[in-house]
Amino acid sequence: MRFWLVTGAALLALAVTAALGRWQLGRAAEKEALQAQIDAQGLLPVLDARSLEGVADTRALLHRRTEAAGRWVSERTVFLDNRQMNGRPGFFVLTPLRLEDSAAVVMVQRGWVPRNFEDRTRVPSLDTPMGPVRVQGRIVPAPSKLYELGDAGTGAIRQNLDLAQFRAETGLALVGVSIQQTGASGDGLARDWPQINAGVDKHYGYAFQWFGLSALIALLYVWFQIVRRYKRPQA
């Protein structure tokens, strides 16, 4: 009776671990397709940011290179707190850009600056031109949200920024995506943005662990329930 109980438990464990391994391989295939799509978007011609105006579904334009001409709405600059670049804590600096010859405004992720730890309410001074500027970058979603307690606030320093809420708060005609600025940094902001990675290797690693556990269960079962059970004692 004990033999059959152990056998049933081993078969169940093998089925579960093998299924989880196959599921992780499926997730890896999905992420590979996503990464290929992201890479393909980055190879498309540079898009005029004015094309974002009036687009109902801007997700189709994500990760494309873009160029935007306009003027900074510097008084609406936002500093996202607790953001890191190269392992250093500081602010992500976001400033709306009113597009040239357009009613649209796009939020630009301009770069990163360290924060003042002696006075945490102090924001750094920025070199923000008052006249026309031309910004190069790529179309991305709004910065990822961090966990926050209570209201996100309406000041210059914030934990997160929701574009829809910011649009209602400021009355700016913000489009539904942002631009992550790239290129040379002559304004003192760091732009060493992390490379976009769909995380394919993570799923292959998990799949290897599940299949490895499945193989270990099979080996242990064979050794303890078959080999040792029927192995003749040495003379």
PDB file of C-alpha atoms in Angstrom:
ATOM      1  CA  MET A   1       0.000   0.000   0.000  1.00  0.00           C
ATOM      2  CA  ARG A   2       2.793   2.399   0.900  1.00  0.00           C
ATOM      3  CA  PHE A   3       4.482   1.734  -2.448  1.00  0.00           C
ATOM      4  CA  TRP A   4       1.394   2.796  -4.390  1.00  0.00           C
ATOM      5  CA  LEU A   5       0.886   5.908  -2.267  1.00  0.00           C
ATOM      6  CA  VAL A   6       4.491   6.984  -2.900  1.00  0.00           C
ATOM      7  CA  THR A   7       4.101   6.172  -6.597  1.00  0.00           C
ATOM      8  CA  GLY A   8       0.939   8.259  -6.866  1.00  0.00           C
ATOM      9  CA  ALA A   9       2.525  11.193  -5.045  1.00  0.00           C
ATOM     10  CA  ALA A  10       5.615  11.004  -7.286  1.00  0.00           C
ATOM     11  CA  LEU A  11       3.522  10.933 -10.467  1.00  0.00           C
ATOM     12  CA  LEU A  12       1.486  13.908  -9.277  1.00  0.00           C
ATOM     13  CA  ALA A  13       4.642  15.865  -8.437  1.00  0.00           C
ATOM     14  CA  LEU A  14       6.139  15.004 -11.830  1.00  0.00           C
ATOM     15  CA  ALA A  15       2.996  16.157 -13.631  1.00  0.00           C
ATOM     16  CA  VAL A  16       2.847  19.442 -11.709  1.00  0.00           C
ATOM     17  CA  THR A  17       6.529  20.365 -12.079  1.00  0.00           C
ATOM     18  CA  ALA A  18       6.586  19.400 -15.776  1.00  0.00           C
ATOM     19  CA  ALA A  19       3.429  21.466 -16.406  1.00  0.00           C
ATOM     20  CA  LEU A  20       4.959  24.463 -14.629  1.00  0.00           C
ATOM     21  CA  GLY A  21       8.121  24.099 -16.700  1.00  0.00           C
ATOM     22  CA  ARG A  22       6.113  24.029 -19.932  1.00  0.00           C
ATOM     23  CA  TRP A  23       4.130  27.072 -18.757  1.00  0.00           C
ATOM     24  CA  GLN A  24       7.354  29.001 -18.182  1.00  0.00           C
ATOM     25  CA  LEU A  25       8.536  28.038 -21.684  1.00  0.00           C
ATOM     26  CA  GLY A  26       5.257  29.383 -23.045  1.00  0.00           C
ATOM     27  CA  ARG A  27       5.769  32.643 -21.150  1.00  0.00           C
ATOM     28  CA  ALA A  28       9.305  32.857 -22.537  1.00  0.00           C
ATOM     29  CA  ALA A  29       7.944  32.477 -26.083  1.00  0.00           C
ATOM     30  CA  GLU A  30       5.434  35.273 -25.433  1.00  0.00           C
ATOM     31  CA  LYS A  31       8.171  37.538 -24.063  1.00  0.00           C
ATOM     32  CA  GLU A  32      10.410  36.759 -27.050  1.00  0.00           C
ATOM     33  CA  ALA A  33       7.614  37.839 -29.391  1.00  0.00           C
ATOM     34  CA  LEU A  34       7.143  41.007 -27.318  1.00  0.00           C
ATOM     35  CA  GLN A  35      10.873  41.768 -27.380  1.00  0.00           C
ATOM     36  CA  ALA A  36      10.950  41.257 -31.154  1.00  0.00           C
ATOM     37  CA  GLN A  37       8.052  43.699 -31.495  1.00  0.00           C
ATOM     38  CA  ILE A  38       9.823  46.280 -29.302  1.00  0.00           C
ATOM     39  CA  ASP A  39      13.024  45.922 -31.329  1.00  0.00           C
ATOM     40  CA  ALA A  40      11.093  46.259 -34.589  1.00  0.00           C
ATOM     41  CA  GLN A  41       9.405  49.445 -33.358  1.00  0.00           C
ATOM     42  CA  GLY A  42      12.785  50.947 -32.611  1.00  0.00           C
ATOM     43  CA  LEU A  43      13.905  50.372 -36.210  1.00  0.00           C
ATOM     44  CA  LEU A  44      11.000  52.282 -37.748  1.00  0.00           C
ATOM     45  CA  PRO A  45      11.549  55.823 -39.099  1.00  0.00           C
ATOM     46  CA  VAL A  46      11.630  58.675 -36.618  1.00  0.00           C
ATOM     47  CA  LEU A  47       8.096  59.868 -35.897  1.00  0.00           C
ATOM     48  CA  ASP A  48       7.097  63.521 -35.642  1.00  0.00           C
ATOM     49  CA  ALA A  49       5.639  63.917 -32.146  1.00  0.00           C
ATOM     50  CA  ARG A  50       2.753  65.906 -33.603  1.00  0.00           C
ATOM     51  CA  SER A  51       1.470  62.565 -34.918  1.00  0.00           C
ATOM     52  CA  LEU A  52       0.485  61.746 -31.330  1.00  0.00           C
ATOM     53  CA  GLU A  53      -2.267  64.345 -31.390  1.00  0.00           C
ATOM     54  CA  GLY A  54      -5.690  62.844 -31.864  1.00  0.00           C
ATOM     55  CA  VAL A  55      -4.463  59.225 -31.893  1.00  0.00           C
ATOM     56  CA  ALA A  56      -7.042  57.147 -30.024  1.00  0.00           C
ATOM     57  CA  ASP A  57      -4.726  54.210 -29.260  1.00  0.00           C
ATOM     58  CA  THR A  58      -1.203  55.476 -28.754  1.00  0.00           C
ATOM     59  CA  ARG A  59      -0.005  52.036 -27.577  1.00  0.00           C
ATOM     60  CA  ALA A  60       0.683  51.123 -31.203  1.00  0.00           C
ATOM     61  CA  LEU A  61       3.337  53.863 -31.255  1.00  0.00           C
ATOM     62  CA  LEU A  62       5.186  52.771 -28.109  1.00  0.00           C
ATOM     63  CA  HIS A  63       8.979  52.350 -28.366  1.00  0.00           C
ATOM     64  CA  ARG A  64       9.220  54.251 -31.641  1.00  0.00           C
ATOM     65  CA  ARG A  65      11.880  56.904 -32.006  1.00  0.00           C
ATOM     66  CA  THR A  66      10.462  60.389 -32.127  1.00  0.00           C
ATOM     67  CA  GLU A  67      11.424  64.026 -32.434  1.00  0.00           C
ATOM     68  CA  ALA A  68       9.424  66.816 -30.855  1.00  0.00           C
ATOM     69  CA  ALA A  69       9.701  70.558 -31.405  1.00  0.00           C
ATOM     70  CA  GLY A  70       8.017  72.971 -29.046  1.00  0.00           C
ATOM     71  CA  ARG A  71       8.369  74.941 -25.824  1.00  0.00           C
ATOM     72  CA  TRP A  72       8.758  73.697 -22.272  1.00  0.00           C
ATOM     73  CA  VAL A  73       5.932  74.311 -19.796  1.00  0.00           C
ATOM     74  CA  SER A  74       8.583  74.650 -17.102  1.00  0.00           C
ATOM     75  CA  GLU A  75       6.236  75.750 -14.299  1.00  0.00           C
ATOM     76  CA  ARG A  76       4.617  72.308 -14.478  1.00  0.00           C
ATOM     77  CA  THR A  77       7.846  70.363 -14.000  1.00  0.00           C
ATOM     78  CA  VAL A  78       7.447  67.320 -11.753  1.00  0.00           C
ATOM     79  CA  PHE A  79      10.175  65.541  -9.766  1.00  0.00           C
ATOM     80  CA  LEU A  80       9.402  61.863  -9.200  1.00  0.00           C
ATOM     81  CA  ASP A  81      10.982  60.819  -5.902  1.00  0.00           C
ATOM     82  CA  ASN A  82      12.821  57.603  -5.005  1.00  0.00           C
ATOM     83  CA  ARG A  83      13.931  56.890  -8.568  1.00  0.00           C
ATOM     84  CA  GLN A  84      17.311  55.319  -9.255  1.00  0.00           C
ATOM     85  CA  MET A  85      19.828  55.510 -12.054  1.00  0.00           C
ATOM     86  CA  ASN A  86      22.989  53.436 -11.917  1.00  0.00           C
ATOM     87  CA  GLY A  87      22.103  52.499  -8.339  1.00  0.00           C
ATOM     88  CA  ARG A  88      21.906  56.093  -7.072  1.00  0.00           C
ATOM     89  CA  PRO A  89      18.650  57.486  -5.596  1.00  0.00           C
ATOM     90  CA  GLY A  90      17.236  60.744  -6.836  1.00  0.00           C
ATOM     91  CA  PHE A  91      14.525  62.264  -9.019  1.00  0.00           C
ATOM     92  CA  PHE A  92      13.184  61.576 -12.468  1.00  0.00           C
ATOM     93  CA  VAL A  93      12.542  64.997 -14.003  1.00  0.00           C
ATOM     94  CA  LEU A  94       9.377  65.330 -16.115  1.00  0.00           C
ATOM     95  CA  THR A  95       8.398  68.508 -17.940  1.00  0.00           C
ATOM     96  CA  PRO A  96       5.454  69.017 -20.326  1.00  0.00           C
ATOM     97  CA  LEU A  97       6.370  70.137 -23.836  1.00  0.00           C
ATOM     98  CA  ARG A  98       3.824  72.140 -25.817  1.00  0.00           C
ATOM     99  CA  LEU A  99       4.289  70.942 -29.382  1.00  0.00           C
ATOM    100  CA  GLU A 100       4.991  73.399 -32.150  1.00  0.00           C
ATOM    101  CA  ASP A 101       2.042  74.101 -34.499  1.00  0.00           C
ATOM    102  CA  SER A 102      -0.156  71.816 -32.422  1.00  0.00           C
ATOM    103  CA  ALA A 103      -2.586  72.016 -29.530  1.00  0.00           C
ATOM    104  CA  ALA A 104      -1.116  68.867 -27.997  1.00  0.00           C
ATOM    105  CA  VAL A 105       1.229  68.691 -25.022  1.00  0.00           C
ATOM    106  CA  VAL A 106       3.489  65.716 -24.356  1.00  0.00           C
ATOM    107  CA  MET A 107       5.117  64.840 -21.057  1.00  0.00           C
ATOM    108  CA  VAL A 108       8.868  64.422 -21.486  1.00  0.00           C
ATOM    109  CA  GLN A 109      10.946  62.253 -19.174  1.00  0.00           C
ATOM    110  CA  ARG A 110      13.963  64.525 -19.385  1.00  0.00           C
ATOM    111  CA  GLY A 111      16.399  62.623 -17.189  1.00  0.00           C
ATOM    112  CA  TRP A 112      17.596  62.003 -13.656  1.00  0.00           C
ATOM    113  CA  VAL A 113      19.155  64.209 -10.963  1.00  0.00           C
ATOM    114  CA  PRO A 114      20.385  63.399  -7.427  1.00  0.00           C
ATOM    115  CA  ARG A 115      18.362  64.747  -4.559  1.00  0.00           C
ATOM    116  CA  ASN A 116      19.453  66.965  -1.677  1.00  0.00           C
ATOM    117  CA  PHE A 117      19.437  64.700   1.388  1.00  0.00           C
ATOM    118  CA  GLU A 118      20.035  67.600   3.763  1.00  0.00           C
ATOM    119  CA  ASP A 119      16.836  69.305   2.617  1.00  0.00           C
ATOM    120  CA  ARG A 120      14.458  66.728   1.160  1.00  0.00           C
ATOM    121  CA  THR A 121      11.929  69.381   0.164  1.00  0.00           C
ATOM    122  CA  ARG A 122      14.415  71.206  -2.041  1.00  0.00           C
ATOM    123  CA  VAL A 123      14.319  70.588  -5.771  1.00  0.00           C
ATOM    124  CA  PRO A 124      17.405  71.084  -7.930  1.00  0.00           C
ATOM    125  CA  SER A 125      17.654  74.019 -10.294  1.00  0.00           C
ATOM    126  CA  LEU A 126      17.366  73.054 -13.943  1.00  0.00           C
ATOM    127  CA  ASP A 127      18.609  74.493 -17.191  1.00  0.00           C
ATOM    128  CA  THR A 128      15.252  74.775 -18.972  1.00  0.00           C
ATOM    129  CA  PRO A 129      15.320  76.980 -22.095  1.00  0.00           C
ATOM    130  CA  MET A 130      12.450  79.418 -22.460  1.00  0.00           C
ATOM    131  CA  GLY A 131      12.499  79.443 -26.247  1.00  0.00           C
ATOM    132  CA  PRO A 132      11.860  76.758 -28.866  1.00  0.00           C
ATOM    133  CA  VAL A 133      13.569  73.408 -28.302  1.00  0.00           C
ATOM    134  CA  ARG A 134      13.852  70.162 -30.204  1.00  0.00           C
ATOM    135  CA  VAL A 135      13.745  66.933 -28.219  1.00  0.00           C
ATOM    136  CA  GLN A 136      14.808  63.507 -29.438  1.00  0.00           C
ATOM    137  CA  GLY A 137      13.710  60.349 -27.697  1.00  0.00           C
ATOM    138  CA  ARG A 138      11.403  57.380 -27.811  1.00  0.00           C
ATOM    139  CA  ILE A 139       7.717  57.026 -27.094  1.00  0.00           C
ATOM    140  CA  VAL A 140       7.132  55.242 -23.787  1.00  0.00           C
ATOM    141  CA  PRO A 141       4.378  54.858 -21.188  1.00  0.00           C
ATOM    142  CA  ALA A 142       4.363  57.054 -18.113  1.00  0.00           C
ATOM    143  CA  PRO A 143       7.027  56.091 -15.529  1.00  0.00           C
ATOM    144  CA  SER A 144       6.221  52.969 -13.534  1.00  0.00           C
ATOM    145  CA  LYS A 145       4.364  53.542 -10.296  1.00  0.00           C
ATOM    146  CA  LEU A 146       5.904  52.996  -6.889  1.00  0.00           C
ATOM    147  CA  TYR A 147       4.002  52.105  -3.744  1.00  0.00           C
ATOM    148  CA  GLU A 148       2.722  55.190  -1.994  1.00  0.00           C
ATOM    149  CA  LEU A 149       0.845  55.959   1.203  1.00  0.00           C
ATOM    150  CA  GLY A 150      -2.091  58.340   0.976  1.00  0.00           C
ATOM    151  CA  ASP A 151      -2.577  61.035  -1.628  1.00  0.00           C
ATOM    152  CA  ALA A 152       0.064  61.404  -4.345  1.00  0.00           C
ATOM    153  CA  GLY A 153      -0.053  65.180  -3.870  1.00  0.00           C
ATOM    154  CA  THR A 154      -0.025  68.046  -6.317  1.00  0.00           C
ATOM    155  CA  GLY A 155       3.361  69.630  -5.618  1.00  0.00           C
ATOM    156  CA  ALA A 156       6.568  69.561  -7.587  1.00  0.00           C
ATOM    157  CA  ILE A 157       7.862  66.474  -5.715  1.00  0.00           C
ATOM    158  CA  ARG A 158       5.666  63.408  -6.118  1.00  0.00           C
ATOM    159  CA  GLN A 159       5.914  59.681  -5.761  1.00  0.00           C
ATOM    160  CA  ASN A 160       3.997  58.880  -8.933  1.00  0.00           C
ATOM    161  CA  LEU A 161       2.394  60.663 -11.856  1.00  0.00           C
ATOM    162  CA  ASP A 162      -0.804  59.624 -13.586  1.00  0.00           C
ATOM    163  CA  LEU A 163      -1.095  61.388 -16.941  1.00  0.00           C
ATOM    164  CA  ALA A 164      -4.900  61.449 -16.907  1.00  0.00           C
ATOM    165  CA  GLN A 165      -5.002  62.963 -13.425  1.00  0.00           C
ATOM    166  CA  PHE A 166      -2.271  65.460 -14.319  1.00  0.00           C
ATOM    167  CA  ARG A 167      -4.242  66.443 -17.420  1.00  0.00           C
ATOM    168  CA  ALA A 168      -7.303  67.167 -15.283  1.00  0.00           C
ATOM    169  CA  GLU A 169      -5.205  68.977 -12.663  1.00  0.00           C
ATOM    170  CA  THR A 170      -3.384  71.305 -15.065  1.00  0.00           C
ATOM    171  CA  GLY A 171      -5.801  71.633 -17.978  1.00  0.00           C
ATOM    172  CA  LEU A 172      -2.979  70.759 -20.381  1.00  0.00           C
ATOM    173  CA  ALA A 173      -3.931  68.797 -23.499  1.00  0.00           C
ATOM    174  CA  LEU A 174      -1.615  65.925 -22.617  1.00  0.00           C
ATOM    175  CA  VAL A 175      -1.427  62.932 -24.921  1.00  0.00           C
ATOM    176  CA  GLY A 176      -1.638  59.470 -23.392  1.00  0.00           C
ATOM    177  CA  VAL A 177       2.055  58.586 -23.630  1.00  0.00           C
ATOM    178  CA  SER A 178       5.331  60.290 -22.769  1.00  0.00           C
ATOM    179  CA  ILE A 179       8.677  60.781 -24.461  1.00  0.00           C
ATOM    180  CA  GLN A 180      11.828  59.466 -22.831  1.00  0.00           C
ATOM    181  CA  GLN A 181      14.474  61.948 -23.901  1.00  0.00           C
ATOM    182  CA  THR A 182      17.739  60.588 -25.281  1.00  0.00           C
ATOM    183  CA  GLY A 183      20.820  62.107 -26.819  1.00  0.00           C
ATOM    184  CA  ALA A 184      23.497  64.394 -25.478  1.00  0.00           C
ATOM    185  CA  SER A 185      22.915  65.901 -22.063  1.00  0.00           C
ATOM    186  CA  GLY A 186      23.798  69.572 -22.006  1.00  0.00           C
ATOM    187  CA  ASP A 187      21.351  70.395 -19.221  1.00  0.00           C
ATOM    188  CA  GLY A 188      22.973  68.492 -16.342  1.00  0.00           C
ATOM    189  CA  LEU A 189      20.477  65.619 -16.433  1.00  0.00           C
ATOM    190  CA  ALA A 190      21.602  61.989 -16.635  1.00  0.00           C
ATOM    191  CA  ARG A 191      19.916  59.920 -19.343  1.00  0.00           C
ATOM    192  CA  ASP A 192      21.453  56.510 -18.869  1.00  0.00           C
ATOM    193  CA  TRP A 193      18.052  54.871 -19.210  1.00  0.00           C
ATOM    194  CA  PRO A 194      17.965  51.072 -18.784  1.00  0.00           C
ATOM    195  CA  GLN A 195      17.598  49.023 -21.938  1.00  0.00           C
ATOM    196  CA  ILE A 196      14.101  47.738 -22.587  1.00  0.00           C
ATOM    197  CA  ASN A 197      14.122  44.037 -21.743  1.00  0.00           C
ATOM    198  CA  ALA A 198      11.039  41.817 -21.791  1.00  0.00           C
ATOM    199  CA  GLY A 199      12.646  39.431 -19.281  1.00  0.00           C
ATOM    200  CA  VAL A 200      12.929  36.317 -21.453  1.00  0.00           C
ATOM    201  CA  ASP A 201      15.932  34.889 -19.580  1.00  0.00           C
ATOM    202  CA  LYS A 202      13.999  34.911 -16.305  1.00  0.00           C
ATOM    203  CA  HIS A 203      11.376  32.517 -17.674  1.00  0.00           C
ATOM    204  CA  TYR A 204      13.979  30.169 -19.134  1.00  0.00           C
ATOM    205  CA  GLY A 205      15.634  30.114 -15.725  1.00  0.00           C
ATOM    206  CA  TYR A 206      12.363  29.238 -13.998  1.00  0.00           C
ATOM    207  CA  ALA A 207      11.658  26.537 -16.601  1.00  0.00           C
ATOM    208  CA  PHE A 208      15.094  25.012 -15.966  1.00  0.00           C
ATOM    209  CA  GLN A 209      14.381  24.939 -12.229  1.00  0.00           C
ATOM    210  CA  TRP A 210      11.007  23.233 -12.666  1.00  0.00           C
ATOM    211  CA  PHE A 211      12.333  20.631 -15.124  1.00  0.00           C
ATOM    212  CA  GLY A 212      15.334  20.082 -12.858  1.00  0.00           C
ATOM    213  CA  LEU A 213      13.022  19.462  -9.904  1.00  0.00           C
ATOM    214  CA  SER A 214      10.978  17.082 -12.047  1.00  0.00           C
ATOM    215  CA  ALA A 215      14.116  15.145 -12.958  1.00  0.00           C
ATOM    216  CA  LEU A 216      15.212  15.042  -9.308  1.00  0.00           C
ATOM    217  CA  ILE A 217      11.836  13.624  -8.239  1.00  0.00           C
ATOM    218  CA  ALA A 218      12.101  10.929 -10.911  1.00  0.00           C
ATOM    219  CA  LEU A 219      15.649   9.988  -9.861  1.00  0.00           C
ATOM    220  CA  LEU A 220      14.759   9.830  -6.173  1.00  0.00           C
ATOM    221  CA  TYR A 221      11.720   7.703  -6.912  1.00  0.00           C
ATOM    222  CA  VAL A 222      13.700   5.253  -9.054  1.00  0.00           C
ATOM    223  CA  TRP A 223      16.476   5.000  -6.475  1.00  0.00           C
ATOM    224  CA  PHE A 224      14.383   4.562  -3.335  1.00  0.00           C
ATOM    225  CA  GLN A 225      11.373   2.695  -4.735  1.00  0.00           C
ATOM    226  CA  ILE A 226      12.959   0.490  -7.391  1.00  0.00           C
ATOM    227  CA  VAL A 227      16.740   0.240  -7.165  1.00  0.00           C
ATOM    228  CA  ARG A 228      17.021  -0.095  -3.370  1.00  0.00           C
ATOM    229  CA  ARG A 229      13.856  -2.140  -3.176  1.00  0.00           C
ATOM    230  CA  TYR A 230      15.032  -4.828  -5.558  1.00  0.00           C
ATOM    231  CA  LYS A 231      18.771  -4.517  -5.177  1.00  0.00           C
ATOM    232  CA  ARG A 232      20.245  -7.775  -3.977  1.00  0.00           C
ATOM    233  CA  PRO A 233      22.341  -7.548  -0.853  1.00  0.00           C
ATOM    234  CA  GLN A 234      26.049  -7.950  -1.455  1.00  0.00           C
ATOM    235  CA  ALA A 235      27.556 -11.268  -0.396  1.00  0.00           C
TER     236      ALA A 235
END
